[in-house]
Coordinates of C-alpha atoms in Angstrom, one line a residue:
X1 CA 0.0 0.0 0.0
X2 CA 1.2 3.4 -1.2
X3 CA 4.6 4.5 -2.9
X4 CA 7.6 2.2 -1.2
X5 CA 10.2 4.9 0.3
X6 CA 8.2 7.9 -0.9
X7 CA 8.0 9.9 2.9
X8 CA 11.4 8.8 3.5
X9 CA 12.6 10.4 -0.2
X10 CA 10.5 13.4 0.8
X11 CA 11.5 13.8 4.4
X12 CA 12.1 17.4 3.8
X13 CA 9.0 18.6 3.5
X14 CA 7.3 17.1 6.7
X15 CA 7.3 18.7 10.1
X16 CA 6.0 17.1 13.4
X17 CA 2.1 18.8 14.2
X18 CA -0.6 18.3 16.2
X19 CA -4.2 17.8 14.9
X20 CA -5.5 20.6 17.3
X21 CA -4.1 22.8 14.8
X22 CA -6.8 22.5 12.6
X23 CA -9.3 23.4 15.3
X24 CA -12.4 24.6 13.7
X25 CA -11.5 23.3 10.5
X26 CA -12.1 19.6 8.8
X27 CA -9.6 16.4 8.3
X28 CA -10.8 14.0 6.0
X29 CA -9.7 10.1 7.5
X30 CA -8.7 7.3 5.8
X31 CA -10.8 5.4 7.8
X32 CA -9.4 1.7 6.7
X33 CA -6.3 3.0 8.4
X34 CA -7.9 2.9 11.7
X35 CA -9.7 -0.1 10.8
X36 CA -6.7 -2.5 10.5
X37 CA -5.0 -1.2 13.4
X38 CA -8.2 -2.0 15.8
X39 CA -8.7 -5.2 13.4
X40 CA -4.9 -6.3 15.1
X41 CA -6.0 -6.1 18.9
X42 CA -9.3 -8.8 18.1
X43 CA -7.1 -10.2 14.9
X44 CA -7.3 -13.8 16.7
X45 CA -11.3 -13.6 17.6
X46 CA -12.0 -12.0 14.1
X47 CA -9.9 -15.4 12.4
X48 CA -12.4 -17.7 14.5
X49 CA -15.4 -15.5 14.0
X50 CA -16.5 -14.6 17.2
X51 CA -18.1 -11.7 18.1
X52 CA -16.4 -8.6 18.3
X53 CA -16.8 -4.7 18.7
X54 CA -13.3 -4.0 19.5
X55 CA -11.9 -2.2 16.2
X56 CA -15.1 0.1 16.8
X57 CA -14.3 1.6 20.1
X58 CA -10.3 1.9 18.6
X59 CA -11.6 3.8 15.8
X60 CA -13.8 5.7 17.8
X61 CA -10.9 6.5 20.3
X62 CA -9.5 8.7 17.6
X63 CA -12.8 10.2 16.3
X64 CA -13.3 11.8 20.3
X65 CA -10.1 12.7 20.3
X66 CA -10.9 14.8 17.4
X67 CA -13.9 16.3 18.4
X68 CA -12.6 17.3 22.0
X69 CA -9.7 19.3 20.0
X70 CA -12.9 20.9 18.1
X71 CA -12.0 19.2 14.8
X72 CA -14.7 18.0 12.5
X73 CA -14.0 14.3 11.3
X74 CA -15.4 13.0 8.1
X75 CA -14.7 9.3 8.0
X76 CA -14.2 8.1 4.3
X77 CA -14.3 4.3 3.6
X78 CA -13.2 2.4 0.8
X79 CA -16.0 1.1 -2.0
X80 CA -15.8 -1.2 -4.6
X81 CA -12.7 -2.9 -5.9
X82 CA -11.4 -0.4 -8.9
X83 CA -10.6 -2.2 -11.9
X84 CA -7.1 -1.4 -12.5
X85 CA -5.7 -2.8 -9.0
X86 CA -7.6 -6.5 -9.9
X87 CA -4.4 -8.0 -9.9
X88 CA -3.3 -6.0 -7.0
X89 CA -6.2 -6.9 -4.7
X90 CA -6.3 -11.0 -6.0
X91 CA -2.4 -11.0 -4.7
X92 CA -3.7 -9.8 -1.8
X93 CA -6.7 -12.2 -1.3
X94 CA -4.4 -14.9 -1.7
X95 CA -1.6 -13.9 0.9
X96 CA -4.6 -13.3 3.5
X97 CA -6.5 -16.7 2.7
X98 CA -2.8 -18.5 2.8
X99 CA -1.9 -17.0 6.4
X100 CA -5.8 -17.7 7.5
X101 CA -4.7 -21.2 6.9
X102 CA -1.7 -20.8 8.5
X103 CA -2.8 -19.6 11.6
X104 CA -5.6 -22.2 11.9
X105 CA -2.9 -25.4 11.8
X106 CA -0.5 -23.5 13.9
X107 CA -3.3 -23.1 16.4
X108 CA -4.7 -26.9 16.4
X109 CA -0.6 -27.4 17.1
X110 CA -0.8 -25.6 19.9
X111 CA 1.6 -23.0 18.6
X112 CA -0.7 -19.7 20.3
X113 CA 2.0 -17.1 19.5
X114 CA 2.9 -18.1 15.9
X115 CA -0.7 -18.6 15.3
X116 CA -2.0 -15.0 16.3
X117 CA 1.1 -13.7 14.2
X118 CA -0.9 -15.3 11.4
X119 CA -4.1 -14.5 12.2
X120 CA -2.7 -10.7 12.7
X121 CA -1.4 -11.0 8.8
X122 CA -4.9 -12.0 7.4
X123 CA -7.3 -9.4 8.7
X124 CA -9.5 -8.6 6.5
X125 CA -11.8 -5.3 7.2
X126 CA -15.4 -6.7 5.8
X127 CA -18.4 -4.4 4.9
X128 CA -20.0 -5.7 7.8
X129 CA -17.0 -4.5 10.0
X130 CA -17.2 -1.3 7.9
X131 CA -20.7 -0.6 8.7
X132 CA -21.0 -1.2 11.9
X133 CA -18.6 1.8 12.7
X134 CA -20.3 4.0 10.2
X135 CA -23.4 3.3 12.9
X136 CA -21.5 4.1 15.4
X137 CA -20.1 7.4 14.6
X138 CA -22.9 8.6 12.7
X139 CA -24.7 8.2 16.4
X140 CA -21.9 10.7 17.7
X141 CA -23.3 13.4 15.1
X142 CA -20.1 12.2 12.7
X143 CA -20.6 12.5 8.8
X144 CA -19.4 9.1 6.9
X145 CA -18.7 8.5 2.9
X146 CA -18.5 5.3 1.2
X147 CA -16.4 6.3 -1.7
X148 CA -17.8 4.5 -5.3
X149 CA -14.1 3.0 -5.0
X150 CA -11.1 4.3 -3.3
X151 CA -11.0 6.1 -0.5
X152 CA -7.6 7.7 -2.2
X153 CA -9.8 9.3 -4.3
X154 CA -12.6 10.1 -2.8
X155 CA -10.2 11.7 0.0
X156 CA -8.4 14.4 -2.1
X157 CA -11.8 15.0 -4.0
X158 CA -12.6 16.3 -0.4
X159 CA -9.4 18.4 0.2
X160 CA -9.7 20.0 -3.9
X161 CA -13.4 20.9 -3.6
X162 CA -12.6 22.8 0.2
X163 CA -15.1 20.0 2.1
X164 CA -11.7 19.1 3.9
X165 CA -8.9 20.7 5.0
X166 CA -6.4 18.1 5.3
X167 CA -6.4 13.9 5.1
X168 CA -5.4 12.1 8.1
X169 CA -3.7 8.5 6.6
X170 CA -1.0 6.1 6.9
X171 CA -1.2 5.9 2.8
X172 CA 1.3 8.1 0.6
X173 CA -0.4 7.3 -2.5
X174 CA -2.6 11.0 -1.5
X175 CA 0.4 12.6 -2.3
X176 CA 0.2 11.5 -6.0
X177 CA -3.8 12.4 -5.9
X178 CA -2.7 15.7 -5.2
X179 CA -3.8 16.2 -1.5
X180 CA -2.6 19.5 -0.4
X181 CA -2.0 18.7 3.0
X182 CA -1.5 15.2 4.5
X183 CA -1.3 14.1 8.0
X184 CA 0.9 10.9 8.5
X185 CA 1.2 8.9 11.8
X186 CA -1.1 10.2 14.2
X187 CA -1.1 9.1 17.5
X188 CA -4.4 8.7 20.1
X189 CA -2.6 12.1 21.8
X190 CA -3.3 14.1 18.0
X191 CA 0.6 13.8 17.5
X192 CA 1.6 13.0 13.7
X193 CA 4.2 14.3 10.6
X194 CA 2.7 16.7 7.9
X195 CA 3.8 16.6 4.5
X196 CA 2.3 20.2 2.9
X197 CA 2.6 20.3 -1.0
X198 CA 4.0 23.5 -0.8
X199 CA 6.8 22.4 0.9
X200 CA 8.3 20.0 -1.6
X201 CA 10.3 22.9 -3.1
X202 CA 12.6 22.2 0.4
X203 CA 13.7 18.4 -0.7
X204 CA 16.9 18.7 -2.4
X205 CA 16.3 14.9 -3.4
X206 CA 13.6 16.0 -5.7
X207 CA 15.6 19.0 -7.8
X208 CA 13.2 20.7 -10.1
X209 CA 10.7 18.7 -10.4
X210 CA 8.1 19.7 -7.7
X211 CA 5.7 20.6 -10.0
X212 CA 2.6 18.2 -9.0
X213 CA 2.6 16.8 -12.9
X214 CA 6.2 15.2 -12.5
X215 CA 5.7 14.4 -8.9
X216 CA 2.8 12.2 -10.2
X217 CA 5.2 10.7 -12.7
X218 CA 7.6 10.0 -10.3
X219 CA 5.3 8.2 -8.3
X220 CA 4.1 5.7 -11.2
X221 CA 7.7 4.7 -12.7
X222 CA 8.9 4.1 -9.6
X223 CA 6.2 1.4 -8.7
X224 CA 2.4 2.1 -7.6
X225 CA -0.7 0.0 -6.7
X226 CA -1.8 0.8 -10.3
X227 CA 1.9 -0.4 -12.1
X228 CA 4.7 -2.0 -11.4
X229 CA 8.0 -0.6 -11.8
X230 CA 10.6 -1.9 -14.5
X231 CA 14.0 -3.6 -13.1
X232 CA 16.1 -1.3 -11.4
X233 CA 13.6 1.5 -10.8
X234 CA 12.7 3.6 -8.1
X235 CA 11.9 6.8 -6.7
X236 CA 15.8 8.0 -7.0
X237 CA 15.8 6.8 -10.9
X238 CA 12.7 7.9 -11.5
X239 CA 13.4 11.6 -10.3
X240 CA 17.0 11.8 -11.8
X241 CA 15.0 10.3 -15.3
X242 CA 12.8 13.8 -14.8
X243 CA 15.6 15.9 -14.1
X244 CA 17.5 15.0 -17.3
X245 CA 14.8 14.9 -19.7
X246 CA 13.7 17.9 -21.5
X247 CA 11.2 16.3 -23.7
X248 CA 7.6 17.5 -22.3
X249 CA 6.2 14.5 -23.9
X250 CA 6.7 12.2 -20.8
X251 CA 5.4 9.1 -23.4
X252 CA 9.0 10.0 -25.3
X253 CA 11.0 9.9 -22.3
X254 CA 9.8 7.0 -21.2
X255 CA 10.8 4.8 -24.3
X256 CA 13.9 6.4 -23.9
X257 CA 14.5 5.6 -20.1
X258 CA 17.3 3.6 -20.4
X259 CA 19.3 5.8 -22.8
X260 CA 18.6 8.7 -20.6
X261 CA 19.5 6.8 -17.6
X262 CA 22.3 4.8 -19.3
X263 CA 21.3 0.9 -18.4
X264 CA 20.7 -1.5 -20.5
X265 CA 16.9 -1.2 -20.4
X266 CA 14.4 -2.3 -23.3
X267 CA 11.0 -0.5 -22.3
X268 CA 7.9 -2.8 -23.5
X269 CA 5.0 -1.1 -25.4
X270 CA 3.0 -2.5 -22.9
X271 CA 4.3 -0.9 -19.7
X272 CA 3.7 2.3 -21.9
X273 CA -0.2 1.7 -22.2
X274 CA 0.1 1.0 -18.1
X275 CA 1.3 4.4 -17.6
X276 CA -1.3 5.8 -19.4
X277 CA -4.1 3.6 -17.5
X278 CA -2.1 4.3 -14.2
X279 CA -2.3 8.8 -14.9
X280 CA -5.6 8.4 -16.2
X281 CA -6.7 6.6 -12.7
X282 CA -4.9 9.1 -11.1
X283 CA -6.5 12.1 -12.6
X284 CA -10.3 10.6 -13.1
X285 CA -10.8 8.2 -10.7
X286 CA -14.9 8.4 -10.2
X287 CA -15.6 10.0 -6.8
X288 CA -18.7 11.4 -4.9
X289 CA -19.8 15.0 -4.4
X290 CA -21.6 14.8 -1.5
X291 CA -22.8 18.3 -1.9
X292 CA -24.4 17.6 -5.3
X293 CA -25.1 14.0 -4.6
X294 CA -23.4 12.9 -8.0
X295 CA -21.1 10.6 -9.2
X296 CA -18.2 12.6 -10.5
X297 CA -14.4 12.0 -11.7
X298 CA -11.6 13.3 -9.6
X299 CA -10.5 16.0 -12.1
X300 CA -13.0 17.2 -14.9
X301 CA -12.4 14.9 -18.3
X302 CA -10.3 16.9 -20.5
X303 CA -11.8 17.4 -24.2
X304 CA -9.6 15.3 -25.7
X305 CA -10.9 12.1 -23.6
X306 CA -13.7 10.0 -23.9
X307 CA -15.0 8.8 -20.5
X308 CA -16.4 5.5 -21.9
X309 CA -12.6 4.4 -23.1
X310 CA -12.1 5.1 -18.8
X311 CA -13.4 2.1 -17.8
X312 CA -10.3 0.6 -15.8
X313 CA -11.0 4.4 -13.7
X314 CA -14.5 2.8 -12.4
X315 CA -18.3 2.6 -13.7
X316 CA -20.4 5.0 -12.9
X317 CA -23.5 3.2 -11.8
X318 CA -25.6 6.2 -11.3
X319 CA -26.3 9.4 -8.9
X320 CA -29.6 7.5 -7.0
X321 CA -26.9 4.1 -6.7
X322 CA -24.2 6.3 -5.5
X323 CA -25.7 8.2 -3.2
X324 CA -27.4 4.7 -1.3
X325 CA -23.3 3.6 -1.4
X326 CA -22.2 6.9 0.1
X327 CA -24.2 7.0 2.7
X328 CA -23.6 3.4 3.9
X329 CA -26.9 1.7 2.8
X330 CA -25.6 -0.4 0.7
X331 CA -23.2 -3.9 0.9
X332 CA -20.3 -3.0 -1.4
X333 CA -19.8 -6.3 -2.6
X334 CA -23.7 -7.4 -3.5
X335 CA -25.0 -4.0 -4.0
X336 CA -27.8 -5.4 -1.7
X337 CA -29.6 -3.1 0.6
X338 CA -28.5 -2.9 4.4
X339 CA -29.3 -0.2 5.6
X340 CA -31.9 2.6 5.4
X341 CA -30.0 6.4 6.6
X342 CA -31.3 8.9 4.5
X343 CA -30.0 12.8 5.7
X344 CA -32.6 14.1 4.7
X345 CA -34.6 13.2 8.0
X346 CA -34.2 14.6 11.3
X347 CA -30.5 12.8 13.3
X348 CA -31.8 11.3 16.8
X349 CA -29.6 12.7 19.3
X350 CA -26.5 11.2 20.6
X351 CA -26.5 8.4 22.8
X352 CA -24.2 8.6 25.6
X353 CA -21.1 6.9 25.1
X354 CA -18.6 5.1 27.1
X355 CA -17.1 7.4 30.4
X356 CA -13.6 8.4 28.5
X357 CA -12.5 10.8 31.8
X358 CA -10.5 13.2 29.1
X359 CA -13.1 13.8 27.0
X360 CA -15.6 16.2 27.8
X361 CA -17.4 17.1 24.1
X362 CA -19.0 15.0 22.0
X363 CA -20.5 17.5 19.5
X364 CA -19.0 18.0 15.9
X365 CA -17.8 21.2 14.6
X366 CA -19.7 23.0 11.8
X367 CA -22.6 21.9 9.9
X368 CA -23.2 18.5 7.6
X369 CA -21.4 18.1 4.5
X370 CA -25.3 16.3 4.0
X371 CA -27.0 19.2 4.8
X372 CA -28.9 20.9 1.7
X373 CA -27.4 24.6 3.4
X374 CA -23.8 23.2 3.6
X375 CA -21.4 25.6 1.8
X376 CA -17.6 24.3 0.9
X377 CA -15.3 26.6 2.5
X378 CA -12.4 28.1 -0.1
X379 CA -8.9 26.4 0.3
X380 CA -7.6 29.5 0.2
X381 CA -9.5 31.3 2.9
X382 CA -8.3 28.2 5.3
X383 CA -5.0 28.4 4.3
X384 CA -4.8 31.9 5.2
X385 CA -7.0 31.5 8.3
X386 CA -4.7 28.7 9.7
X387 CA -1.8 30.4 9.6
X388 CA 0.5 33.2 8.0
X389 CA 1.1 32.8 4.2
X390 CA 4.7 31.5 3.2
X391 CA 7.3 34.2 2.0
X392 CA 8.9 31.5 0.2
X393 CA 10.3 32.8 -3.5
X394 CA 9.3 36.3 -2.0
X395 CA 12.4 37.5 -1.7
X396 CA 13.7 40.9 -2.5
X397 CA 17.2 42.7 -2.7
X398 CA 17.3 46.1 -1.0
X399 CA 20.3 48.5 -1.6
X400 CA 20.9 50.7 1.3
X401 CA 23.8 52.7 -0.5
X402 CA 22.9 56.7 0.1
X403 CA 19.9 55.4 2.5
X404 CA 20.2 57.7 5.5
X405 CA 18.0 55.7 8.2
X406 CA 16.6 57.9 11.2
X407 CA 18.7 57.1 14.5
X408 CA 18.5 59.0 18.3
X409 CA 20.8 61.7 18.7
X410 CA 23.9 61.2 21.4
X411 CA 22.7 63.1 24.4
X412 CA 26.0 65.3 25.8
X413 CA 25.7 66.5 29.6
X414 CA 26.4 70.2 29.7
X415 CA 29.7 71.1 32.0
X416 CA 28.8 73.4 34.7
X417 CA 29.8 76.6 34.3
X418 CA 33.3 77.8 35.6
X419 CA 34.5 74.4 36.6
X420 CA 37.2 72.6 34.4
X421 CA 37.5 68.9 33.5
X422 CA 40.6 68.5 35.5
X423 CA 38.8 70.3 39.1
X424 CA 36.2 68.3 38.6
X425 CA 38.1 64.7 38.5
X426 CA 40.3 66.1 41.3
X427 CA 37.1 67.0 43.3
X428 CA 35.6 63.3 42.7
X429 CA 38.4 61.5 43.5
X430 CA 39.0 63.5 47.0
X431 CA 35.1 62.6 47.5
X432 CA 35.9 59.2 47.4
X433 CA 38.6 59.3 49.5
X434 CA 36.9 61.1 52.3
X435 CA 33.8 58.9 51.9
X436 CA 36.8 55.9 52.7
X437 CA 38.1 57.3 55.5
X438 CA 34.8 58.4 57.2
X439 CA 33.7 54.6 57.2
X440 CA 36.9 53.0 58.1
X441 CA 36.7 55.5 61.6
X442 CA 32.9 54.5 62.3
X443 CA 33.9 50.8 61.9
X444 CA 37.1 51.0 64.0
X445 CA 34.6 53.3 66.9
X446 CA 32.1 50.5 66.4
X447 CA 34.7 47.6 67.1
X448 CA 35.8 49.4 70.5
X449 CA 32.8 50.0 71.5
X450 CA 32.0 46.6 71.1
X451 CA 34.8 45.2 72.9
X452 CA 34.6 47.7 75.8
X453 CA 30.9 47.1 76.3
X454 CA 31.5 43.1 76.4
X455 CA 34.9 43.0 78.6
X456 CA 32.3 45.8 81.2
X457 CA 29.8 43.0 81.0
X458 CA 32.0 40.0 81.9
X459 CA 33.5 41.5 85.2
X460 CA 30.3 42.2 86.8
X461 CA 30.6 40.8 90.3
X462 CA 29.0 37.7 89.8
X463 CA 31.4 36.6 87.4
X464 CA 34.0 37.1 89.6
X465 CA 35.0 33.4 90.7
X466 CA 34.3 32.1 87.6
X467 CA 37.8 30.7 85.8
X468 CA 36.0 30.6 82.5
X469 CA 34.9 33.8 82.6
X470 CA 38.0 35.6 83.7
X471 CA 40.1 34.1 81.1
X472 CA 37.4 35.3 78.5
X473 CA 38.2 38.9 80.1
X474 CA 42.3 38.4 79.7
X475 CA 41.6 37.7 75.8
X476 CA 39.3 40.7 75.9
X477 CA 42.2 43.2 76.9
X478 CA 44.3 41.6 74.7
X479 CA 42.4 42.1 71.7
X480 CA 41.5 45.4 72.6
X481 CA 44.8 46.5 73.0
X482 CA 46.1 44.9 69.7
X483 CA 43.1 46.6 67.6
X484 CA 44.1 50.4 69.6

């Protein structure tokens, strides 16, 4: 799943955030992500097929932490298997169904450990799994989409069309759907890495070519869920192949990859007609518009492109089909009806939830996306409204030659009048002097006075017979005699 290396290669342009900073804003979620990681904790209960609720109240860990920071959540689920990643998702079938049985011998062998490793390996999120956390968080108030295919997609159609501000995933492939801004990693605490597109320019790895076109290029030769890459290729090949070539017709450079690159490479005609089908899922993958309630491609079909010939993209089965699939009514994989949640009617109100001591708020921010009154907000009013603009490429070279800048005049203390420089350094330093000799007297009176009062006090008549005390007297005189 996603582009092997690709946040490593980018490192650059991610910086450790917290999700609080989009309070009052929207995060679209990749909510598979969350899915598979509560699917591990129950991974050996899910293999036998007993009943289980605990990848629910993981998932819905994260969705309270969301809404206590005052960030609106809208969980996106994946839909129906998209044509072009068949291969993909049969290779994936069978490394699930192969540790399944795995598990199971290791298990009648007694083997616990090895066996829940197994079972951990071939979780498989089912549309009944799916569902019943759309129930759940659509009971805190919590808008869901079932995506006509991939959640990918439908993720960055929510971040291009300003329903979302950013997408919370563990998946890099948003980066080549051209997310803007992508939240990687999150913990339960809100803690995670963001990679914002309009930091690329700061990764010295990629050059040039951070322009979102190539960066999508470099995604596909170097190996994707939609093509494989050829021998030898990856991300660092693939950008250095972009760097060099000056060709803008990327079809061209391709066939030339290994004379560009200088290996002994023989590109097939067929891996050429995969990186078209791998752009063109890319680009016009279908989606939903919640807002419209139609089935629509990512990016609008160019003139030059017939949407029937797009068939490897997804069909679209309709706006009325869609819309049941969105909204969680339907079973993904018979198309049969499950459910009955139109938007339309009035929401019942929360039910209380489990007692989570940190979590005080339970309602949403903002209105629903499912709402006939909901209005996207611009990307470019959030942008400005979560922070200050970026001065990068702003720069500008001032000469200050001949610029007289205003500074505070030196303030001179007037001389008195009639008194030189010379009487008045005298006049100080005898100051000083008498100031010294003025305290050294009332110290020296002090000491006396001190010692006179003490050696008064020790031969009063009772002291008289007392040794102790008369030898305390002797040392007295002494002393007082020494300091005179």
């Amino acid at each position: 799943m996603g582009i092997s290396g690709l946040l490593q290669f980018i490192k650059d342009a991610a910086e450790p955030i917290n999700v609080k900073k989009y309070k009052g804003q929207t995060v679209a979620v990749d909510t598979y992500c969350w899915l598979h990681k509560g699917a591990f904790s129950c991974a050996e209960k899910l293999a036998k097929g007993e009943p289980t609720d605990q990848y629910v109240w993981y998932c819905m860990k994260f969705v309270d932490m969301l809404l206590t920071f005052s960030v609106k959540p809208i969980l996106v689920f994946d839909g129906c298997n998209l044509p072009s990643k068949q291969e993909v998702e049969k290779a994936r079938r069978e490394r699930r169904e192969a540790n399944l049985q795995k598990g199971r011998q290791l298990l009648r062998e007694g083997k616990l450990s090895e066996a829940r490793d197994c079972f951990t390996r071939c979780v498989n999120i089912t549309p009944t799994m799916a569902h019943n956390l759309i129930k759940a968080a659509r009971a805190r108030g919590v808008d869901c989409v079932v995506a006509p295919y991939e959640a990918d997609a439908q993720l960055a159609y929510l971040t291009k069309s300003g329903l979302a501000q950013a997408v919370i995933t563990e998946d890099s492939d948003l980066l080549a759907f051209g997310c803007k801004k992508v939240i990687l990693k999150m913990d339960k605490q809100g803690n995670g890495l963001e990679v914002d597109q309009s930091n690329l320019g700061r990764c010295r790895s990629l050059g040039n070519i951070f322009t979102q076109e190539k960066f999508r290029y470099m995604c596909i030769l170097s190996g994707c869920d939609y093509l494989p890459s050829l021998h030898g290729i990856g991300l660092g090949k693939a950008c250095k192949l972009l760097r060099l070539a000056k060709d803008p017709d990327i079809l061209k450079v391709i066939r030339k990859m290994g004379q560009y690159l200088k290996m002994d490479l023989v590109v097939p005609e067929q891996y050429v007609d995969g990186f078209i089908r791998a752009n063109n899922t890319f680009l016009y993958q279908l989606v939903f518009d919640p807002v419209s309630r139609k089935v629509v491609p990512l990016n609008p079909y160019p003139a030059n492109i017939d949407p029937t010939t797009l068939s490897y993209a997804g069909f679209n089965l309709g706006d009325d089909k869609g819309l049941q699939m969105a909204l969680g009514n339907l079973d993904i994989n018979t198309m049969e009806k499950i459910d009955n949640f139109s938007p339309d009617k009035p929401i019942p109100q929360p039910f209380k939830p489990r007692s989570y001591s940190w979590n005080n708020s339970r309602d949403p921010t903002g209105p629903s996306i499912w709402s006939g009154d909901f209005k996207p907000a611009s990307a470019a009013w959030h942008s400005s409204a979560s922070g200050p603009t970026s001065t990068r490429g702003k720069e500008r070279v001032i000469i200050l030659d001949g610029l007289k800048l205003p500074c505070r005049e030196v303030q001179v203390k007037r001389p008195r009048e009639g008194v030189s420089g010379l009487s008045k350094l005298k006049s100080s330093s005898q100051g000083q002097a008498a100031k010294v000799q003025t305290f050294g007297r009332a110290r020296a009176s002090g000491l006396r006075k001190t010692s006179v009062g003490s050696i008064k006090k020790a031969s009063s008549p009772n002291n008289e017979n007392n040794p102790g005390v008369q030898a305390t007297i002797s040392g007295l005189w002494k002393n007082f005699s020494f300091k005179k």
